[in-house]
mmCIF file of C-alpha atoms and ligand atoms in Angstrom:
data_model
loop_
_atom_site.group_PDB
_atom_site.id
_atom_site.type_symbol
_atom_site.label_atom_id
_atom_site.label_comp_id
_atom_site.label_asym_id
_atom_site.label_seq_id
_atom_site.Cartn_x
_atom_site.Cartn_y
_atom_site.Cartn_z
ATOM 1 C CA MET A 1 68.889 47.490 69.084
ATOM 2 C CA SER A 2 70.481 49.962 67.397
ATOM 3 C CA ARG A 3 74.144 49.566 66.060
ATOM 4 C CA LEU A 4 77.472 52.088 66.661
ATOM 5 C CA TYR A 5 80.261 50.479 65.030
ATOM 6 C CA ILE A 6 83.727 52.451 66.094
ATOM 7 C CA VAL A 7 85.744 51.470 63.073
ATOM 8 C CA GLY A 8 89.661 51.750 62.937
ATOM 9 C CA PHE A 9 90.170 51.599 59.343
ATOM 10 C CA GLY A 10 93.901 50.728 59.102
ATOM 11 C CA ALA A 11 96.405 53.471 57.208
ATOM 12 C CA GLY A 12 94.033 54.803 54.609
ATOM 13 C CA ASN A 13 94.426 52.052 51.441
ATOM 14 C CA TYR A 14 91.783 49.374 51.162
ATOM 15 C CA GLU A 15 94.103 46.418 51.103
ATOM 16 C CA GLY A 16 95.220 47.971 54.650
ATOM 17 C CA MET A 17 91.169 47.095 55.885
ATOM 18 C CA THR A 18 90.492 44.135 57.913
ATOM 19 C CA ILE A 19 88.013 42.348 56.837
ATOM 20 C CA ALA A 20 85.305 43.011 59.793
ATOM 21 C CA ALA A 21 85.965 47.019 58.875
ATOM 22 C CA GLU A 22 85.165 46.587 55.234
ATOM 23 C CA ARG A 23 81.876 45.017 57.123
ATOM 24 C CA ALA A 24 80.993 46.998 59.581
ATOM 25 C CA ILE A 25 81.114 50.193 56.842
ATOM 26 C CA SER A 26 79.242 48.428 54.142
ATOM 27 C CA GLU A 27 76.367 47.734 56.564
ATOM 28 C CA SER A 28 76.229 50.901 57.765
ATOM 29 C CA SER A 29 73.847 53.961 56.266
ATOM 30 C CA LEU A 30 76.159 56.645 57.829
ATOM 31 C CA ILE A 31 79.683 57.035 58.102
ATOM 32 C CA VAL A 32 80.797 59.905 60.605
ATOM 33 C CA GLY A 33 84.983 61.170 60.889
ATOM 34 C CA TYR A 34 87.178 63.709 60.794
ATOM 35 C CA THR A 35 87.112 65.239 57.191
ATOM 36 C CA VAL A 36 90.380 63.576 55.575
ATOM 37 C CA TYR A 37 89.187 60.361 56.775
ATOM 38 C CA ALA A 38 85.965 60.307 55.371
ATOM 39 C CA GLU A 39 87.116 61.619 52.113
ATOM 40 C CA LEU A 40 89.469 59.008 52.315
ATOM 41 C CA MET A 41 86.441 56.204 52.850
ATOM 42 C CA LYS A 42 84.378 57.925 50.153
ATOM 43 C CA LYS A 43 86.665 56.762 47.288
ATOM 44 C CA TYR A 44 85.269 53.103 48.502
ATOM 45 C CA PHE A 45 82.005 53.459 49.647
ATOM 46 C CA PRO A 46 81.043 56.308 47.605
ATOM 47 C CA GLU A 47 77.102 55.113 48.073
ATOM 48 C CA LYS A 48 77.308 56.066 51.865
ATOM 49 C CA ARG A 49 76.141 58.816 53.775
ATOM 50 C CA TYR A 50 78.744 60.868 55.378
ATOM 51 C CA GLU A 51 78.644 63.626 58.222
ATOM 52 C CA VAL A 52 82.005 65.707 59.114
ATOM 53 C CA THR A 53 83.686 66.896 61.986
ATOM 54 C CA ALA A 54 86.610 69.074 62.563
ATOM 55 C CA MET A 55 89.933 67.136 63.358
ATOM 56 C CA THR A 56 89.328 68.795 67.282
ATOM 57 C CA LYS A 57 85.598 68.211 67.896
ATOM 58 C CA GLU A 58 86.112 64.387 69.239
ATOM 59 C CA ARG A 59 83.706 65.085 71.456
ATOM 60 C CA ASP A 60 81.301 66.520 69.472
ATOM 61 C CA ARG A 61 82.141 64.031 66.288
ATOM 62 C CA VAL A 62 81.150 60.832 69.135
ATOM 63 C CA ILE A 63 78.036 62.246 70.214
ATOM 64 C CA LEU A 64 77.083 63.195 66.824
ATOM 65 C CA ALA A 65 77.605 59.192 66.269
ATOM 66 C CA LEU A 66 75.694 58.291 69.303
ATOM 67 C CA GLU A 67 72.406 60.344 68.508
ATOM 68 C CA ARG A 68 72.277 59.172 64.493
ATOM 69 C CA ALA A 69 73.026 55.419 65.693
ATOM 70 C CA GLN A 70 69.806 55.822 67.343
ATOM 71 C CA ASN A 71 68.137 55.372 64.394
ATOM 72 C CA GLU A 72 70.167 53.893 61.917
ATOM 73 C CA THR A 73 73.440 52.146 61.904
ATOM 74 C CA VAL A 74 76.504 54.309 62.302
ATOM 75 C CA SER A 75 80.322 53.439 61.793
ATOM 76 C CA LEU A 76 82.466 56.319 63.481
ATOM 77 C CA ILE A 77 85.803 56.131 61.460
ATOM 78 C CA CYS A 78 89.162 56.501 62.817
ATOM 79 C CA SER A 79 92.537 55.614 60.935
ATOM 80 C CA GLY A 80 94.742 53.076 62.206
ATOM 81 C CA ASP A 81 93.019 51.052 65.095
ATOM 82 C CA SER A 82 89.961 52.921 66.769
ATOM 83 C CA GLY A 83 91.612 52.014 70.077
ATOM 84 C CA ILE A 84 95.014 53.656 69.594
ATOM 85 C CA TYR A 85 94.832 57.658 70.391
ATOM 86 C CA GLY A 86 91.437 56.944 68.726
ATOM 87 C CA MET A 87 87.757 57.507 69.761
ATOM 88 C CA ALA A 88 86.829 53.895 71.026
ATOM 89 C CA GLY A 89 87.142 54.980 74.635
ATOM 90 C CA LEU A 90 85.474 58.600 74.513
ATOM 91 C CA ALA A 91 82.819 56.791 72.236
ATOM 92 C CA LEU A 92 82.224 54.006 75.193
ATOM 93 C CA GLU A 93 82.743 56.901 77.875
ATOM 94 C CA LEU A 94 79.965 58.699 76.381
ATOM 95 C CA ALA A 95 77.527 55.671 75.288
ATOM 96 C CA GLU A 96 76.520 55.426 79.244
ATOM 97 C CA ASN A 97 74.111 58.213 77.960
ATOM 98 C CA TYR A 98 73.104 55.942 75.071
ATOM 99 C CA PRO A 99 71.974 52.769 76.599
ATOM 100 C CA GLU A 100 69.729 51.911 73.662
ATOM 101 C CA VAL A 101 73.113 51.852 71.369
ATOM 102 C CA ASP A 102 74.948 48.847 70.961
ATOM 103 C CA ILE A 103 78.486 49.632 70.740
ATOM 104 C CA GLU A 104 80.890 47.531 68.937
ATOM 105 C CA ILE A 105 84.654 47.949 68.324
ATOM 106 C CA VAL A 106 86.299 46.990 64.868
ATOM 107 C CA PRO A 107 90.244 47.077 65.425
ATOM 108 C CA GLY A 108 92.494 48.208 62.762
ATOM 109 C CA VAL A 109 96.384 48.051 61.959
ATOM 110 C CA THR A 110 97.680 51.006 63.538
ATOM 111 C CA ALA A 111 100.266 53.161 62.183
ATOM 112 C CA ALA A 112 103.315 51.494 64.112
ATOM 113 C CA VAL A 113 102.599 47.932 62.328
ATOM 114 C CA SER A 114 101.356 49.122 58.837
ATOM 115 C CA GLY A 115 104.790 51.791 58.951
ATOM 116 C CA ALA A 116 107.110 48.984 60.585
ATOM 117 C CA ALA A 117 106.546 46.622 57.500
ATOM 118 C CA VAL A 118 107.304 49.817 55.425
ATOM 119 C CA LEU A 119 109.967 50.197 57.055
ATOM 120 C CA GLY A 120 111.450 46.611 57.319
ATOM 121 C CA ALA A 121 111.243 44.795 60.520
ATOM 122 C CA PRO A 122 112.010 47.643 63.428
ATOM 123 C CA LEU A 123 109.453 46.100 65.909
ATOM 124 C CA THR A 124 110.548 42.455 66.595
ATOM 125 C CA HIS A 125 111.584 42.942 70.040
ATOM 126 C CA ASP A 126 110.317 45.015 72.616
ATOM 127 C CA PHE A 127 108.662 48.631 71.992
ATOM 128 C CA ALA A 128 106.789 51.107 73.116
ATOM 129 C CA VAL A 129 104.648 53.839 71.800
ATOM 130 C CA ILE A 130 104.339 57.606 72.764
ATOM 131 C CA SER A 131 102.464 60.104 70.986
ATOM 132 C CA LEU A 132 104.445 63.842 71.078
ATOM 133 C CA SER A 133 100.926 65.667 71.060
ATOM 134 C CA ASP A 134 100.485 67.339 75.017
ATOM 135 C CA LEU A 135 97.005 68.393 73.813
ATOM 136 C CA LEU A 136 95.707 66.275 76.046
ATOM 137 C CA THR A 137 98.924 64.830 78.415
ATOM 138 C CA PRO A 138 101.392 67.513 80.295
ATOM 139 C CA TRP A 139 104.677 67.719 78.229
ATOM 140 C CA GLU A 140 106.837 66.726 81.282
ATOM 141 C CA LYS A 141 104.825 63.337 81.439
ATOM 142 C CA ILE A 142 105.898 62.666 77.640
ATOM 143 C CA GLU A 143 109.259 63.488 78.391
ATOM 144 C CA LYS A 144 109.263 61.026 81.265
ATOM 145 C CA ARG A 145 108.102 58.715 78.991
ATOM 146 C CA LEU A 146 110.871 59.140 76.578
ATOM 147 C CA MET A 147 113.499 58.914 78.831
ATOM 148 C CA LEU A 148 112.533 56.142 80.773
ATOM 149 C CA ALA A 149 111.759 54.354 77.229
ATOM 150 C CA ALA A 150 114.898 55.570 76.345
ATOM 151 C CA GLU A 151 117.225 53.955 79.348
ATOM 152 C CA ALA A 152 115.423 50.625 79.216
ATOM 153 C CA ASP A 153 116.589 50.246 75.320
ATOM 154 C CA PHE A 154 112.929 49.728 73.722
ATOM 155 C CA THR A 155 112.271 50.935 70.310
ATOM 156 C CA VAL A 156 110.154 53.255 70.345
ATOM 157 C CA VAL A 157 107.280 54.219 67.910
ATOM 158 C CA LEU A 158 106.267 58.024 68.054
ATOM 159 C CA TYR A 159 103.267 59.364 66.703
ATOM 160 C CA ASN A 160 101.961 62.837 66.847
ATOM 161 C CA PRO A 161 105.517 64.112 65.541
ATOM 162 C CA SER A 162 104.843 67.679 64.434
ATOM 163 C CA SER A 163 102.129 69.917 64.012
ATOM 164 C CA LYS A 164 102.019 73.621 63.234
ATOM 165 C CA ASN A 165 102.114 74.549 67.037
ATOM 166 C CA ARG A 166 105.142 72.213 67.756
ATOM 167 C CA ALA A 167 107.305 72.539 64.834
ATOM 168 C CA ASP A 168 110.495 71.613 67.666
ATOM 169 C CA TYR A 169 108.656 68.405 69.471
ATOM 170 C CA LEU A 170 110.645 65.956 67.257
ATOM 171 C CA ALA A 171 113.654 67.481 67.961
ATOM 172 C CA ARG A 172 113.234 68.017 71.947
ATOM 173 C CA ALA A 173 112.006 64.403 72.182
ATOM 174 C CA CYS A 174 115.576 63.296 70.658
ATOM 175 C CA ASP A 175 117.505 65.447 72.888
ATOM 176 C CA ILE A 176 115.924 63.372 75.494
ATOM 177 C CA MET A 177 116.128 60.000 74.111
ATOM 178 C CA LEU A 178 120.175 60.648 73.384
ATOM 179 C CA ARG A 179 120.818 60.739 77.331
ATOM 180 C CA HIS A 180 120.147 57.180 76.734
ATOM 181 C CA LYS A 181 120.410 56.232 73.310
ATOM 182 C CA SER A 182 123.283 56.358 71.041
ATOM 183 C CA PRO A 183 123.568 59.474 68.185
ATOM 184 C CA VAL A 184 124.136 56.547 65.685
ATOM 185 C CA THR A 185 121.182 54.252 66.505
ATOM 186 C CA VAL A 186 119.386 53.307 63.677
ATOM 187 C CA CYS A 187 115.670 55.400 63.183
ATOM 188 C CA GLY A 188 113.208 55.560 60.478
ATOM 189 C CA TYR A 189 110.001 57.585 59.467
ATOM 190 C CA VAL A 190 107.465 57.479 57.125
ATOM 191 C CA LYS A 191 105.184 59.313 55.664
ATOM 192 C CA ASN A 192 101.653 59.107 54.529
ATOM 193 C CA ILE A 193 101.631 55.264 54.776
ATOM 194 C CA GLY A 194 99.403 53.316 52.588
ATOM 195 C CA ARG A 195 98.393 56.720 51.169
ATOM 196 C CA ASP A 196 99.248 58.634 47.492
ATOM 197 C CA GLY A 197 102.630 60.448 48.352
ATOM 198 C CA GLU A 198 103.973 57.461 50.870
ATOM 199 C CA GLU A 199 107.614 58.096 51.600
ATOM 200 C CA SER A 200 109.793 56.225 53.914
ATOM 201 C CA HIS A 201 113.399 56.873 55.621
ATOM 202 C CA ILE A 202 116.221 55.077 57.735
ATOM 203 C CA LEU A 203 118.388 57.471 59.220
ATOM 204 C CA THR A 204 120.087 58.150 62.652
ATOM 205 C CA LEU A 205 119.117 59.604 65.660
ATOM 206 C CA SER A 206 121.372 62.707 65.134
ATOM 207 C CA GLU A 207 120.574 63.090 61.382
ATOM 208 C CA LEU A 208 116.455 62.311 62.793
ATOM 209 C CA ARG A 209 116.951 65.267 65.514
ATOM 210 C CA ASP A 210 117.349 67.894 62.585
ATOM 211 C CA THR A 211 115.006 66.235 60.228
ATOM 212 C CA PRO A 212 111.609 67.904 59.791
ATOM 213 C CA VAL A 213 108.403 65.588 59.816
ATOM 214 C CA ASP A 214 104.520 66.716 59.279
ATOM 215 C CA MET A 215 101.747 64.992 61.169
ATOM 216 C CA PHE A 216 101.053 62.459 58.571
ATOM 217 C CA THR A 217 104.545 61.137 59.594
ATOM 218 C CA THR A 218 105.352 57.551 61.836
ATOM 219 C CA VAL A 219 108.754 57.560 63.500
ATOM 220 C CA PHE A 220 110.573 54.991 64.665
ATOM 221 C CA VAL A 221 113.620 54.962 67.040
ATOM 222 C CA GLY A 222 115.103 51.484 67.224
ATOM 223 C CA ASN A 223 117.189 49.953 69.998
ATOM 224 C CA SER A 224 120.617 49.416 70.312
ATOM 225 C CA GLU A 225 120.733 46.344 68.458
ATOM 226 C CA THR A 226 118.978 47.762 65.168
ATOM 227 C CA LYS A 227 120.307 47.614 62.134
ATOM 228 C CA ALA A 228 120.076 48.963 58.479
ATOM 229 C CA ILE A 229 120.208 46.012 56.295
ATOM 230 C CA GLY A 230 120.085 46.647 52.291
ATOM 231 C CA GLY A 231 118.220 50.072 52.860
ATOM 232 C CA ARG A 232 115.528 47.931 55.666
ATOM 233 C CA MET A 233 115.429 48.687 59.389
ATOM 234 C CA VAL A 234 115.614 45.527 61.047
ATOM 235 C CA THR A 235 115.356 44.963 65.215
ATOM 236 C CA PRO A 236 116.467 41.361 66.068
ATOM 237 C CA ARG A 237 114.450 38.841 67.609
ATOM 238 C CA GLY A 238 117.242 38.200 69.813
ATOM 239 C CA TYR A 239 117.989 34.910 68.926
ATOM 240 C CA ARG A 240 121.762 34.093 69.164
ATOM 241 C CA ASN A 241 121.990 31.412 66.281
ATOM 242 C CA VAL A 242 120.691 33.315 63.191
HETATM 243 N N1 LIG B 301 94.171 55.930 65.240
HETATM 244 C C1 LIG B 301 95.469 55.960 64.954
HETATM 245 C C2 LIG B 301 96.273 56.697 65.332
HETATM 246 C C3 LIG B 301 96.256 58.555 65.260
HETATM 247 S S1 LIG B 301 97.330 58.742 66.032
HETATM 248 C C4 LIG B 301 96.595 54.587 64.395
HETATM 249 O O1 LIG B 301 95.999 53.706 65.061
HETATM 250 O O2 LIG B 301 97.513 54.887 63.517
HETATM 251 C C5 LIG B 301 97.822 60.463 64.651
HETATM 252 C C6 LIG B 301 99.049 59.872 64.065
HETATM 253 O O3 LIG B 301 99.048 58.641 64.041
HETATM 254 C C7 LIG B 301 99.758 60.726 63.290
HETATM 255 O O4 LIG B 301 100.305 62.195 63.803
HETATM 256 C C8 LIG B 301 100.733 59.962 62.704
HETATM 257 O O5 LIG B 301 101.966 60.233 63.642
HETATM 258 C C9 LIG B 301 99.946 58.183 63.011
HETATM 259 N N2 LIG B 301 99.846 58.002 62.110
HETATM 260 C C10 LIG B 301 97.873 57.349 61.742
HETATM 261 N N3 LIG B 301 97.744 57.408 60.563
HETATM 262 C C11 LIG B 301 99.295 57.408 59.506
HETATM 263 C C12 LIG B 301 99.673 56.913 58.040
HETATM 264 N N4 LIG B 301 98.850 56.927 56.646
HETATM 265 N N5 LIG B 301 100.585 57.662 57.453
HETATM 266 C C13 LIG B 301 101.556 58.166 58.633
HETATM 267 N N6 LIG B 301 101.821 57.885 60.267
HETATM 268 C C14 LIG B 301 100.574 57.763 60.475
#
């Protein structure tokens, strides 16, 4: 049986990969992925063959990987975790047409987790993860999730906070959350986690509202207990006597 690994390689630095991800890529002769991610992996696995597709061509990328996996071991690579806004689901759906290909999902450290470690400990209590991309989700649904997560006092992690066509989405998301969260809620964002140019900032929700961020950024909005301690973002676990 031929094999296709759907690999989440973490933030992008070699140390941030799991041993299983490193093994899956090492075992594969061909790596398929989005151009930027293939470039990242070429640094660590220069001897592999690579086939790349544009960012929006997810379906084509998965089909390419499934086709190639009929004849050789292939890794389809995603940043972070392959099942969190990644291609694992699509791969399993499309794999129905390729019964001879054995698919293995290899988990990775998602941006919420690697970014949280850069900021401090913002996710020590309940949190919600919401993508601001409305390419695959209607904006009304995103608004509803933001509003209810804010009302329920979750710490909120925002993926895909911006893109060329959605420059004001983070401001819109902050306005919605400001209906239930205080303007001085402690927030943070991390750009290029584990990659060249990594940058992190801690600020209030009202400051975040007016901050431009790019698509390589993950945003953290604290809950009502979240504090800034010595330049770190910290959400208490909730133990009263600590
Ligand atoms: N599967 C990925 C998420 C893909 S969605 C994961 O599990 O992390 C793409 C979004 O993820 C980006 O817009 C950004 O919000 C976040 N992201 C992924 N990698 C990142 C990194 N290295 N630094 C900052 N944000 C990142």
